[in-house]
Amino acid sequence: MKNKRILVTGACGTIGSKLISLLLENDYGPAEVLGLDNNESGLFFLEQQFLHDSRAGFFLADIRDRDKLCRKMKGIDVVFHAAAFKHVILCERSPFEAVQTNINGVQNIIYAACENKVEKVLFTSSDKAVNPTNVMGTTKLMGERLMTAANSNFHGAGPIFSSTRFGNVLGSNGSVVPIFKKQIAKGGPITLTHPEMTRFVMSVDQAVRLVIDSASLAQGGDVFITKMPVVRIKDLAEVMIRELAPKYGHNPDNIEIVEIGTKPGEKLYEELMSHEEMRRAVELPHYFSVMPAFRGVYRDIKYDYPEIITDHLTNPYNSSHESVLDQDELLKFLNNNNILSSTIEDTTDNQPDNRYWPGEES
């Protein structure tokens, strides 16, 4: 990243804002970091945070606007594309809007990057893209496919397009943790979709590290996946009740857990890679890399990663088949990553304290 001009979409999101902070406040030494978002208020506050850093610039923009992206990518070396619609239920109810942002938006990023001869483009995907059962996961899978195809079909020298596939980022705006915190702060109940639901989890820092590491490892069309622990969401609820209820002045024994049922399109488990992807994946010390099904039409890429552990994977990494963290291990993970560190004062009033959806309230 040293002396590079970097553009981050979704700058106001959890991943985008953390990425910008890491690039500007650590030793990466970028020449410039531009943040784009269509969240006017969030962008204003982010700009205030970096007001005295001449390398930082923030602009209102929507990834649906291809012309704006083309203008903002002039002179850019690296693009981190983190803007997306991420809420499963909202995408399920408004699939066309999800397509406009999560698929057409990716295509706009690709077009603008090619027009401006950007060096590298990293797309942030989701484990919901593996064997998707909902609109959000399906659009993320298409985003990955578009990135891989763009890399495969580009004539001559041009951008390297790669993707990163996240698990659930605990503590992010879209995770269940802020909702559980608010529910506990109010004395309960905690709403649980299903007692056997499991998820791959990672911290915000781990997610951002995946993005930056992927930029250095990316060779084109590859999808990088962090090795992640698995948690049972009921265990997460119980640990949070035990740890946070006394801080909010409540007896943990008095906070009830209410089962409300799964959302439309929601799985009880998640997968890191499909059986088909296993055949073209390699294991690295901290990551897996899934290589393209179709190798470059115009590019011959060797995919020589440093420190390959094996290129013969036998486990597709399904969260229902992996060992889950016990509650002590889960608490250690939460504490090590400062996920439970907030207090009632920073459990904001506009954070919802329920997870029902229209027409499904009990």
mmCIF file of C-alpha atoms in Angstrom:
data_model
loop_
_atom_site.group_PDB
_atom_site.id
_atom_site.type_symbol
_atom_site.label_atom_id
_atom_site.label_comp_id
_atom_site.label_asym_id
_atom_site.label_seq_id
_atom_site.Cartn_x
_atom_site.Cartn_y
_atom_site.Cartn_z
ATOM 1 C CA MET A 1 0.000 0.000 0.000
ATOM 2 C CA LYS A 2 2.990 2.326 0.335
ATOM 3 C CA ASN A 3 2.649 5.431 -1.857
ATOM 4 C CA LYS A 4 -0.502 3.994 -3.462
ATOM 5 C CA ARG A 5 -3.686 5.948 -4.131
ATOM 6 C CA ILE A 6 -6.493 3.867 -2.636
ATOM 7 C CA LEU A 7 -10.266 4.069 -3.034
ATOM 8 C CA VAL A 8 -12.699 2.439 -0.579
ATOM 9 C CA THR A 9 -16.402 2.077 -1.386
ATOM 10 C CA GLY A 10 -18.856 1.652 1.473
ATOM 11 C CA ALA A 11 -16.623 3.967 3.502
ATOM 12 C CA CYS A 12 -19.209 4.445 6.277
ATOM 13 C CA GLY A 13 -19.783 0.740 6.848
ATOM 14 C CA THR A 14 -18.061 -1.235 9.575
ATOM 15 C CA ILE A 15 -15.481 -2.788 7.250
ATOM 16 C CA GLY A 16 -14.984 0.280 5.062
ATOM 17 C CA SER A 17 -14.457 2.711 7.939
ATOM 18 C CA LYS A 18 -12.131 0.324 9.798
ATOM 19 C CA LEU A 19 -10.143 -0.235 6.611
ATOM 20 C CA ILE A 20 -9.721 3.502 6.101
ATOM 21 C CA SER A 21 -8.633 3.957 9.731
ATOM 22 C CA LEU A 22 -6.109 1.140 9.479
ATOM 23 C CA LEU A 23 -4.616 2.452 6.246
ATOM 24 C CA LEU A 24 -4.274 6.019 7.533
ATOM 25 C CA GLU A 25 -3.301 5.401 11.159
ATOM 26 C CA ASN A 26 -0.757 2.578 10.745
ATOM 27 C CA ASP A 27 2.460 2.159 8.775
ATOM 28 C CA TYR A 28 0.996 1.368 5.363
ATOM 29 C CA GLY A 29 2.024 4.758 4.000
ATOM 30 C CA PRO A 30 -0.604 5.349 1.269
ATOM 31 C CA ALA A 31 -0.312 8.509 -0.794
ATOM 32 C CA GLU A 32 -4.080 9.039 -0.693
ATOM 33 C CA VAL A 33 -7.201 7.282 0.618
ATOM 34 C CA LEU A 34 -10.564 8.200 -0.898
ATOM 35 C CA GLY A 35 -13.779 7.037 0.758
ATOM 36 C CA LEU A 36 -17.060 6.842 -1.196
ATOM 37 C CA ASP A 37 -20.514 6.288 0.310
ATOM 38 C CA ASN A 38 -24.124 7.355 -0.222
ATOM 39 C CA ASN A 39 -24.631 7.801 3.542
ATOM 40 C CA GLU A 40 -24.495 11.589 3.863
ATOM 41 C CA SER A 41 -24.454 11.821 7.672
ATOM 42 C CA GLY A 42 -22.032 8.940 8.104
ATOM 43 C CA LEU A 43 -19.705 10.462 5.534
ATOM 44 C CA PHE A 44 -19.755 13.822 7.316
ATOM 45 C CA PHE A 45 -18.730 12.262 10.641
ATOM 46 C CA LEU A 46 -16.049 10.136 8.980
ATOM 47 C CA GLU A 47 -14.641 13.237 7.313
ATOM 48 C CA GLN A 48 -14.495 15.026 10.666
ATOM 49 C CA GLN A 49 -12.498 12.116 12.093
ATOM 50 C CA PHE A 50 -9.749 12.575 9.492
ATOM 51 C CA LEU A 51 -10.096 16.315 8.945
ATOM 52 C CA HIS A 52 -6.414 16.987 9.618
ATOM 53 C CA ASP A 53 -5.038 14.176 7.458
ATOM 54 C CA SER A 54 -4.320 15.616 4.020
ATOM 55 C CA ARG A 55 -4.229 12.131 2.496
ATOM 56 C CA ALA A 56 -7.918 11.501 3.254
ATOM 57 C CA GLY A 57 -10.830 12.536 1.050
ATOM 58 C CA PHE A 58 -14.516 11.641 1.269
ATOM 59 C CA PHE A 59 -17.200 11.980 -1.381
ATOM 60 C CA LEU A 60 -20.897 11.299 -1.738
ATOM 61 C CA ALA A 61 -21.301 8.664 -4.429
ATOM 62 C CA ASP A 62 -23.426 5.635 -5.242
ATOM 63 C CA ILE A 63 -21.936 2.554 -6.888
ATOM 64 C CA ARG A 64 -24.984 2.491 -9.165
ATOM 65 C CA ASP A 65 -23.562 5.634 -10.805
ATOM 66 C CA ARG A 66 -20.964 4.343 -13.270
ATOM 67 C CA ASP A 67 -19.935 7.789 -14.511
ATOM 68 C CA LYS A 68 -19.205 9.001 -10.981
ATOM 69 C CA LEU A 69 -17.104 5.904 -10.308
ATOM 70 C CA CYS A 70 -15.125 6.513 -13.502
ATOM 71 C CA ARG A 71 -14.361 10.067 -12.426
ATOM 72 C CA LYS A 72 -13.339 9.120 -8.894
ATOM 73 C CA MET A 73 -11.054 6.261 -10.007
ATOM 74 C CA LYS A 74 -8.805 8.483 -12.114
ATOM 75 C CA GLY A 75 -5.266 7.970 -10.845
ATOM 76 C CA ILE A 76 -6.316 5.298 -8.332
ATOM 77 C CA ASP A 77 -4.023 2.271 -7.830
ATOM 78 C CA VAL A 78 -6.052 -0.009 -5.517
ATOM 79 C CA VAL A 79 -9.817 -0.313 -5.004
ATOM 80 C CA PHE A 80 -11.414 -1.985 -1.989
ATOM 81 C CA HIS A 81 -15.065 -2.537 -2.849
ATOM 82 C CA ALA A 82 -16.999 -2.890 0.427
ATOM 83 C CA ALA A 83 -20.291 -1.185 -0.493
ATOM 84 C CA ALA A 84 -23.283 -3.541 -0.617
ATOM 85 C CA PHE A 85 -26.737 -4.339 0.656
ATOM 86 C CA LYS A 86 -26.079 -6.942 3.356
ATOM 87 C CA HIS A 87 -29.317 -7.553 5.282
ATOM 88 C CA VAL A 88 -30.839 -10.878 4.252
ATOM 89 C CA ILE A 89 -34.483 -10.031 4.934
ATOM 90 C CA LEU A 90 -34.408 -6.610 3.208
ATOM 91 C CA CYS A 91 -32.772 -8.071 0.097
ATOM 92 C CA GLU A 92 -35.315 -10.914 0.164
ATOM 93 C CA ARG A 93 -38.195 -8.429 0.060
ATOM 94 C CA SER A 94 -36.554 -6.127 -2.503
ATOM 95 C CA PRO A 95 -34.526 -8.367 -4.814
ATOM 96 C CA PHE A 96 -34.341 -5.848 -7.657
ATOM 97 C CA GLU A 97 -32.728 -3.282 -5.370
ATOM 98 C CA ALA A 98 -30.201 -5.919 -4.273
ATOM 99 C CA VAL A 99 -29.422 -6.658 -7.925
ATOM 100 C CA GLN A 100 -28.974 -2.950 -8.695
ATOM 101 C CA THR A 101 -26.394 -2.498 -5.937
ATOM 102 C CA ASN A 102 -24.787 -5.908 -5.383
ATOM 103 C CA ILE A 103 -24.563 -7.033 -9.014
ATOM 104 C CA ASN A 104 -24.834 -3.986 -11.268
ATOM 105 C CA GLY A 105 -22.759 -2.028 -8.765
ATOM 106 C CA VAL A 106 -19.955 -4.591 -9.024
ATOM 107 C CA GLN A 107 -20.110 -4.381 -12.811
ATOM 108 C CA ASN A 108 -19.810 -0.585 -12.556
ATOM 109 C CA ILE A 109 -16.725 -0.971 -10.350
ATOM 110 C CA ILE A 110 -15.192 -3.338 -12.909
ATOM 111 C CA TYR A 111 -15.925 -0.964 -15.793
ATOM 112 C CA ALA A 112 -14.485 2.075 -14.005
ATOM 113 C CA ALA A 113 -11.377 0.143 -12.933
ATOM 114 C CA CYS A 114 -10.712 -1.040 -16.482
ATOM 115 C CA GLU A 115 -11.253 2.438 -17.917
ATOM 116 C CA ASN A 116 -8.739 3.895 -15.463
ATOM 117 C CA LYS A 117 -6.210 1.020 -15.525
ATOM 118 C CA VAL A 118 -6.383 0.449 -11.767
ATOM 119 C CA GLU A 119 -3.764 -2.038 -10.518
ATOM 120 C CA LYS A 120 -5.913 -4.136 -8.169
ATOM 121 C CA VAL A 121 -9.578 -4.434 -7.180
ATOM 122 C CA LEU A 122 -10.650 -6.393 -4.087
ATOM 123 C CA PHE A 123 -14.336 -7.298 -3.696
ATOM 124 C CA THR A 124 -15.740 -8.162 -0.256
ATOM 125 C CA SER A 125 -18.096 -11.126 -0.433
ATOM 126 C CA SER A 126 -19.850 -13.346 2.119
ATOM 127 C CA ASP A 127 -20.008 -16.994 3.139
ATOM 128 C CA LYS A 128 -23.687 -16.693 2.185
ATOM 129 C CA ALA A 129 -22.454 -16.788 -1.430
ATOM 130 C CA VAL A 130 -21.759 -20.528 -1.040
ATOM 131 C CA ASN A 131 -24.767 -22.595 -2.185
ATOM 132 C CA PRO A 132 -26.993 -19.541 -1.602
ATOM 133 C CA THR A 133 -30.572 -19.860 -0.381
ATOM 134 C CA ASN A 134 -31.373 -16.148 -0.314
ATOM 135 C CA VAL A 135 -31.172 -13.109 -2.571
ATOM 136 C CA MET A 136 -28.297 -11.484 -0.689
ATOM 137 C CA GLY A 137 -26.117 -14.594 -0.967
ATOM 138 C CA THR A 138 -27.034 -15.026 -4.613
ATOM 139 C CA THR A 139 -26.016 -11.455 -5.460
ATOM 140 C CA LYS A 140 -22.738 -11.898 -3.607
ATOM 141 C CA LEU A 141 -22.038 -15.074 -5.579
ATOM 142 C CA MET A 142 -22.698 -13.184 -8.805
ATOM 143 C CA GLY A 143 -20.367 -10.433 -7.613
ATOM 144 C CA GLU A 144 -17.594 -13.002 -7.151
ATOM 145 C CA ARG A 145 -18.278 -14.478 -10.591
ATOM 146 C CA LEU A 146 -18.197 -11.042 -12.228
ATOM 147 C CA MET A 147 -14.835 -10.281 -10.605
ATOM 148 C CA THR A 148 -13.368 -13.593 -11.734
ATOM 149 C CA ALA A 149 -14.719 -13.176 -15.264
ATOM 150 C CA ALA A 150 -13.366 -9.618 -15.480
ATOM 151 C CA ASN A 151 -9.924 -10.887 -14.571
ATOM 152 C CA SER A 152 -10.117 -13.784 -17.025
ATOM 153 C CA ASN A 153 -11.230 -11.818 -20.051
ATOM 154 C CA PHE A 154 -9.177 -8.643 -19.820
ATOM 155 C CA HIS A 155 -6.836 -8.152 -22.790
ATOM 156 C CA GLY A 156 -3.200 -7.435 -21.987
ATOM 157 C CA ALA A 157 -2.139 -5.465 -18.938
ATOM 158 C CA GLY A 158 -5.006 -4.438 -16.717
ATOM 159 C CA PRO A 159 -6.441 -4.645 -13.223
ATOM 160 C CA ILE A 160 -6.093 -7.734 -11.061
ATOM 161 C CA PHE A 161 -9.588 -8.590 -9.807
ATOM 162 C CA SER A 162 -9.966 -10.781 -6.709
ATOM 163 C CA SER A 163 -12.502 -11.402 -3.935
ATOM 164 C CA THR A 164 -12.541 -11.987 -0.192
ATOM 165 C CA ARG A 165 -15.239 -14.101 1.444
ATOM 166 C CA PHE A 166 -16.230 -13.122 4.988
ATOM 167 C CA GLY A 167 -17.936 -15.016 7.753
ATOM 168 C CA ASN A 168 -20.154 -13.168 10.215
ATOM 169 C CA VAL A 169 -18.265 -10.132 11.495
ATOM 170 C CA LEU A 170 -19.229 -10.006 15.169
ATOM 171 C CA GLY A 171 -19.787 -6.479 16.414
ATOM 172 C CA SER A 172 -20.353 -5.023 12.945
ATOM 173 C CA ASN A 173 -23.454 -2.966 12.153
ATOM 174 C CA GLY A 174 -25.085 -5.946 10.448
ATOM 175 C CA SER A 175 -24.343 -8.542 13.133
ATOM 176 C CA VAL A 176 -26.628 -9.765 15.887
ATOM 177 C CA VAL A 177 -24.311 -8.525 18.658
ATOM 178 C CA PRO A 178 -25.563 -4.890 18.794
ATOM 179 C CA ILE A 179 -29.166 -6.153 18.883
ATOM 180 C CA PHE A 180 -28.414 -8.592 21.706
ATOM 181 C CA LYS A 181 -26.663 -5.781 23.611
ATOM 182 C CA LYS A 182 -29.671 -3.495 23.355
ATOM 183 C CA GLN A 183 -32.058 -6.294 24.331
ATOM 184 C CA ILE A 184 -29.950 -7.110 27.407
ATOM 185 C CA ALA A 185 -29.689 -3.412 28.316
ATOM 186 C CA LYS A 186 -33.520 -3.234 28.370
ATOM 187 C CA GLY A 187 -33.774 -6.346 30.509
ATOM 188 C CA GLY A 188 -34.709 -8.764 27.740
ATOM 189 C CA PRO A 189 -36.038 -10.799 26.216
ATOM 190 C CA ILE A 190 -33.358 -11.849 23.738
ATOM 191 C CA THR A 191 -34.818 -13.005 20.424
ATOM 192 C CA LEU A 192 -33.206 -16.147 19.018
ATOM 193 C CA THR A 193 -34.097 -17.428 15.562
ATOM 194 C CA HIS A 194 -33.202 -21.098 16.206
ATOM 195 C CA PRO A 195 -31.286 -22.838 19.049
ATOM 196 C CA GLU A 196 -29.195 -24.970 16.659
ATOM 197 C CA MET A 197 -28.103 -22.158 14.325
ATOM 198 C CA THR A 198 -24.325 -22.046 13.816
ATOM 199 C CA ARG A 199 -22.127 -19.471 12.133
ATOM 200 C CA PHE A 200 -18.504 -18.903 11.150
ATOM 201 C CA VAL A 201 -17.368 -15.783 12.985
ATOM 202 C CA MET A 202 -14.562 -13.275 12.810
ATOM 203 C CA SER A 203 -13.755 -9.928 14.370
ATOM 204 C CA VAL A 204 -13.733 -6.632 12.487
ATOM 205 C CA ASP A 205 -9.930 -6.562 12.749
ATOM 206 C CA GLN A 206 -9.682 -10.068 11.269
ATOM 207 C CA ALA A 207 -12.013 -9.108 8.415
ATOM 208 C CA VAL A 208 -9.991 -6.016 7.536
ATOM 209 C CA ARG A 209 -6.753 -7.981 7.784
ATOM 210 C CA LEU A 210 -8.215 -10.462 5.293
ATOM 211 C CA VAL A 211 -8.906 -7.631 2.863
ATOM 212 C CA ILE A 212 -5.409 -6.148 3.091
ATOM 213 C CA ASP A 213 -3.636 -9.518 3.014
ATOM 214 C CA SER A 214 -5.717 -10.504 0.000
ATOM 215 C CA ALA A 215 -4.505 -7.411 -1.825
ATOM 216 C CA SER A 216 -0.911 -8.605 -1.455
ATOM 217 C CA LEU A 217 -1.681 -12.267 -2.257
ATOM 218 C CA ALA A 218 -4.138 -11.678 -5.113
ATOM 219 C CA GLN A 219 -3.044 -13.008 -8.477
ATOM 220 C CA GLY A 220 -6.337 -12.619 -10.304
ATOM 221 C CA GLY A 221 -9.774 -14.210 -10.153
ATOM 222 C CA ASP A 222 -9.027 -15.917 -6.838
ATOM 223 C CA VAL A 223 -11.312 -15.867 -3.775
ATOM 224 C CA PHE A 224 -9.671 -15.683 -0.342
ATOM 225 C CA ILE A 225 -11.348 -17.131 2.745
ATOM 226 C CA THR A 226 -10.168 -16.702 6.328
ATOM 227 C CA LYS A 227 -10.009 -19.753 8.564
ATOM 228 C CA MET A 228 -12.655 -19.019 11.176
ATOM 229 C CA PRO A 229 -14.057 -20.569 14.355
ATOM 230 C CA VAL A 230 -17.704 -21.675 14.597
ATOM 231 C CA VAL A 231 -20.171 -20.551 17.257
ATOM 232 C CA ARG A 232 -23.694 -21.596 18.132
ATOM 233 C CA ILE A 233 -25.826 -18.435 18.265
ATOM 234 C CA LYS A 234 -27.636 -19.660 21.393
ATOM 235 C CA ASP A 235 -24.251 -19.901 23.145
ATOM 236 C CA LEU A 236 -23.487 -16.345 22.033
ATOM 237 C CA ALA A 237 -26.765 -15.139 23.555
ATOM 238 C CA GLU A 238 -26.165 -16.981 26.831
ATOM 239 C CA VAL A 239 -22.566 -15.718 27.164
ATOM 240 C CA MET A 240 -23.639 -12.142 26.451
ATOM 241 C CA ILE A 241 -26.437 -12.346 29.019
ATOM 242 C CA ARG A 242 -24.084 -13.687 31.670
ATOM 243 C CA GLU A 243 -21.402 -11.075 30.971
ATOM 244 C CA LEU A 244 -23.434 -7.951 30.194
ATOM 245 C CA ALA A 245 -26.620 -8.160 32.257
ATOM 246 C CA PRO A 246 -24.917 -7.165 35.559
ATOM 247 C CA LYS A 247 -23.272 -4.175 33.838
ATOM 248 C CA TYR A 248 -26.731 -2.952 32.839
ATOM 249 C CA GLY A 249 -28.140 -3.562 36.336
ATOM 250 C CA HIS A 250 -30.033 -6.768 35.568
ATOM 251 C CA ASN A 251 -29.981 -10.270 36.995
ATOM 252 C CA PRO A 252 -28.888 -12.679 34.211
ATOM 253 C CA ASP A 253 -31.377 -15.274 35.469
ATOM 254 C CA ASN A 254 -34.253 -12.887 34.741
ATOM 255 C CA ILE A 255 -33.426 -12.323 31.051
ATOM 256 C CA GLU A 256 -35.434 -14.680 28.886
ATOM 257 C CA ILE A 257 -34.412 -16.108 25.500
ATOM 258 C CA VAL A 258 -37.377 -16.274 23.107
ATOM 259 C CA GLU A 259 -37.251 -18.334 19.916
ATOM 260 C CA ILE A 260 -38.801 -16.415 16.981
ATOM 261 C CA GLY A 261 -38.019 -18.686 14.022
ATOM 262 C CA THR A 262 -35.657 -18.319 11.078
ATOM 263 C CA LYS A 263 -35.908 -15.561 8.504
ATOM 264 C CA PRO A 264 -37.050 -16.320 4.950
ATOM 265 C CA GLY A 265 -34.051 -17.650 3.023
ATOM 266 C CA GLU A 266 -31.926 -18.097 6.154
ATOM 267 C CA LYS A 267 -29.834 -21.241 6.687
ATOM 268 C CA LEU A 268 -29.251 -22.965 10.019
ATOM 269 C CA TYR A 269 -25.594 -23.247 9.005
ATOM 270 C CA GLU A 270 -23.118 -21.539 6.695
ATOM 271 C CA GLU A 271 -20.445 -22.871 4.358
ATOM 272 C CA LEU A 272 -17.006 -21.505 3.551
ATOM 273 C CA MET A 273 -16.704 -23.292 0.228
ATOM 274 C CA SER A 274 -18.697 -25.725 -1.861
ATOM 275 C CA HIS A 275 -17.683 -29.289 -2.756
ATOM 276 C CA GLU A 276 -17.009 -28.125 -6.310
ATOM 277 C CA GLU A 277 -14.737 -25.306 -5.096
ATOM 278 C CA MET A 278 -12.708 -27.722 -2.944
ATOM 279 C CA ARG A 279 -11.283 -29.285 -6.103
ATOM 280 C CA ARG A 280 -9.663 -25.998 -7.136
ATOM 281 C CA ALA A 281 -8.684 -24.592 -3.730
ATOM 282 C CA VAL A 282 -5.422 -24.474 -1.807
ATOM 283 C CA GLU A 283 -4.797 -24.068 1.903
ATOM 284 C CA LEU A 284 -2.467 -21.335 3.137
ATOM 285 C CA PRO A 285 -1.415 -20.761 6.778
ATOM 286 C CA HIS A 286 -4.283 -18.374 7.586
ATOM 287 C CA TYR A 287 -6.492 -18.573 4.501
ATOM 288 C CA PHE A 288 -7.916 -20.725 1.754
ATOM 289 C CA SER A 289 -7.712 -19.574 -1.846
ATOM 290 C CA VAL A 290 -10.270 -20.764 -4.386
ATOM 291 C CA MET A 291 -8.906 -20.458 -7.909
ATOM 292 C CA PRO A 292 -11.123 -19.795 -10.949
ATOM 293 C CA ALA A 293 -13.031 -22.665 -12.565
ATOM 294 C CA PHE A 294 -12.081 -21.207 -15.945
ATOM 295 C CA ARG A 295 -8.475 -20.074 -16.136
ATOM 296 C CA GLY A 296 -7.696 -16.891 -17.991
ATOM 297 C CA VAL A 297 -8.796 -16.696 -21.577
ATOM 298 C CA TYR A 298 -6.208 -14.018 -22.253
ATOM 299 C CA ARG A 299 -4.006 -14.418 -19.156
ATOM 300 C CA ASP A 300 -1.853 -17.332 -18.012
ATOM 301 C CA ILE A 301 -1.700 -17.191 -14.203
ATOM 302 C CA LYS A 302 0.401 -19.708 -12.241
ATOM 303 C CA TYR A 303 -1.133 -19.081 -8.767
ATOM 304 C CA ASP A 304 2.151 -19.640 -6.938
ATOM 305 C CA TYR A 305 1.239 -18.597 -3.402
ATOM 306 C CA PRO A 306 3.841 -18.549 -0.639
ATOM 307 C CA GLU A 307 3.552 -21.256 2.041
ATOM 308 C CA ILE A 308 0.957 -23.554 0.436
ATOM 309 C CA ILE A 309 0.039 -26.208 3.014
ATOM 310 C CA THR A 310 -1.955 -28.449 0.671
ATOM 311 C CA ASP A 311 -3.764 -28.380 -2.646
ATOM 312 C CA HIS A 312 -5.891 -31.436 -1.806
ATOM 313 C CA LEU A 313 -8.755 -30.274 0.424
ATOM 314 C CA THR A 314 -11.220 -32.842 1.737
ATOM 315 C CA ASN A 315 -13.469 -30.657 3.907
ATOM 316 C CA PRO A 316 -15.910 -28.089 2.465
ATOM 317 C CA TYR A 317 -16.099 -26.391 5.887
ATOM 318 C CA ASN A 318 -19.776 -26.452 6.812
ATOM 319 C CA SER A 319 -20.486 -24.791 10.179
ATOM 320 C CA SER A 320 -22.883 -27.591 11.187
ATOM 321 C CA HIS A 321 -20.061 -30.154 10.768
ATOM 322 C CA GLU A 322 -17.267 -28.232 12.494
ATOM 323 C CA SER A 323 -16.537 -28.194 16.220
ATOM 324 C CA VAL A 324 -18.137 -25.174 17.859
ATOM 325 C CA LEU A 325 -16.417 -23.022 20.448
ATOM 326 C CA ASP A 326 -17.583 -23.877 23.941
ATOM 327 C CA GLN A 327 -18.831 -20.981 26.036
ATOM 328 C CA ASP A 328 -15.476 -20.396 27.741
ATOM 329 C CA GLU A 329 -13.691 -20.333 24.379
ATOM 330 C CA LEU A 330 -16.371 -18.048 22.977
ATOM 331 C CA LEU A 331 -15.996 -15.627 25.881
ATOM 332 C CA LYS A 332 -12.238 -15.557 25.337
ATOM 333 C CA PHE A 333 -12.781 -14.788 21.627
ATOM 334 C CA LEU A 334 -15.215 -11.974 22.465
ATOM 335 C CA ASN A 335 -12.900 -10.448 25.069
ATOM 336 C CA ASN A 336 -9.750 -10.763 22.963
ATOM 337 C CA ASN A 337 -11.483 -8.817 20.195
ATOM 338 C CA ASN A 338 -13.190 -6.244 22.470
ATOM 339 C CA ILE A 339 -16.614 -7.233 21.168
ATOM 340 C CA LEU A 340 -18.297 -6.935 24.589
ATOM 341 C CA SER A 341 -16.573 -3.713 25.600
ATOM 342 C CA SER A 342 -19.463 -1.294 25.001
ATOM 343 C CA THR A 343 -21.582 0.122 27.796
ATOM 344 C CA ILE A 344 -25.201 1.285 27.992
ATOM 345 C CA GLU A 345 -24.066 4.776 26.940
ATOM 346 C CA ASP A 346 -22.861 3.587 23.536
ATOM 347 C CA THR A 347 -25.824 1.311 22.926
ATOM 348 C CA THR A 348 -27.432 4.028 20.805
ATOM 349 C CA ASP A 349 -31.129 4.890 20.842
ATOM 350 C CA ASN A 350 -31.539 4.247 17.127
ATOM 351 C CA GLN A 351 -30.195 0.678 17.412
ATOM 352 C CA PRO A 352 -33.220 -1.668 17.268
ATOM 353 C CA ASP A 353 -33.914 -3.950 20.211
ATOM 354 C CA ASN A 354 -35.827 -6.596 18.255
ATOM 355 C CA ARG A 355 -35.439 -8.757 15.178
ATOM 356 C CA TYR A 356 -38.992 -9.268 14.008
ATOM 357 C CA TRP A 357 -39.907 -8.478 10.430
ATOM 358 C CA PRO A 358 -43.173 -7.189 8.974
ATOM 359 C CA GLY A 359 -45.917 -9.798 9.038
ATOM 360 C CA GLU A 360 -43.937 -12.176 11.276
ATOM 361 C CA GLU A 361 -44.365 -10.715 14.779
ATOM 362 C CA SER A 362 -45.631 -13.145 17.380
#
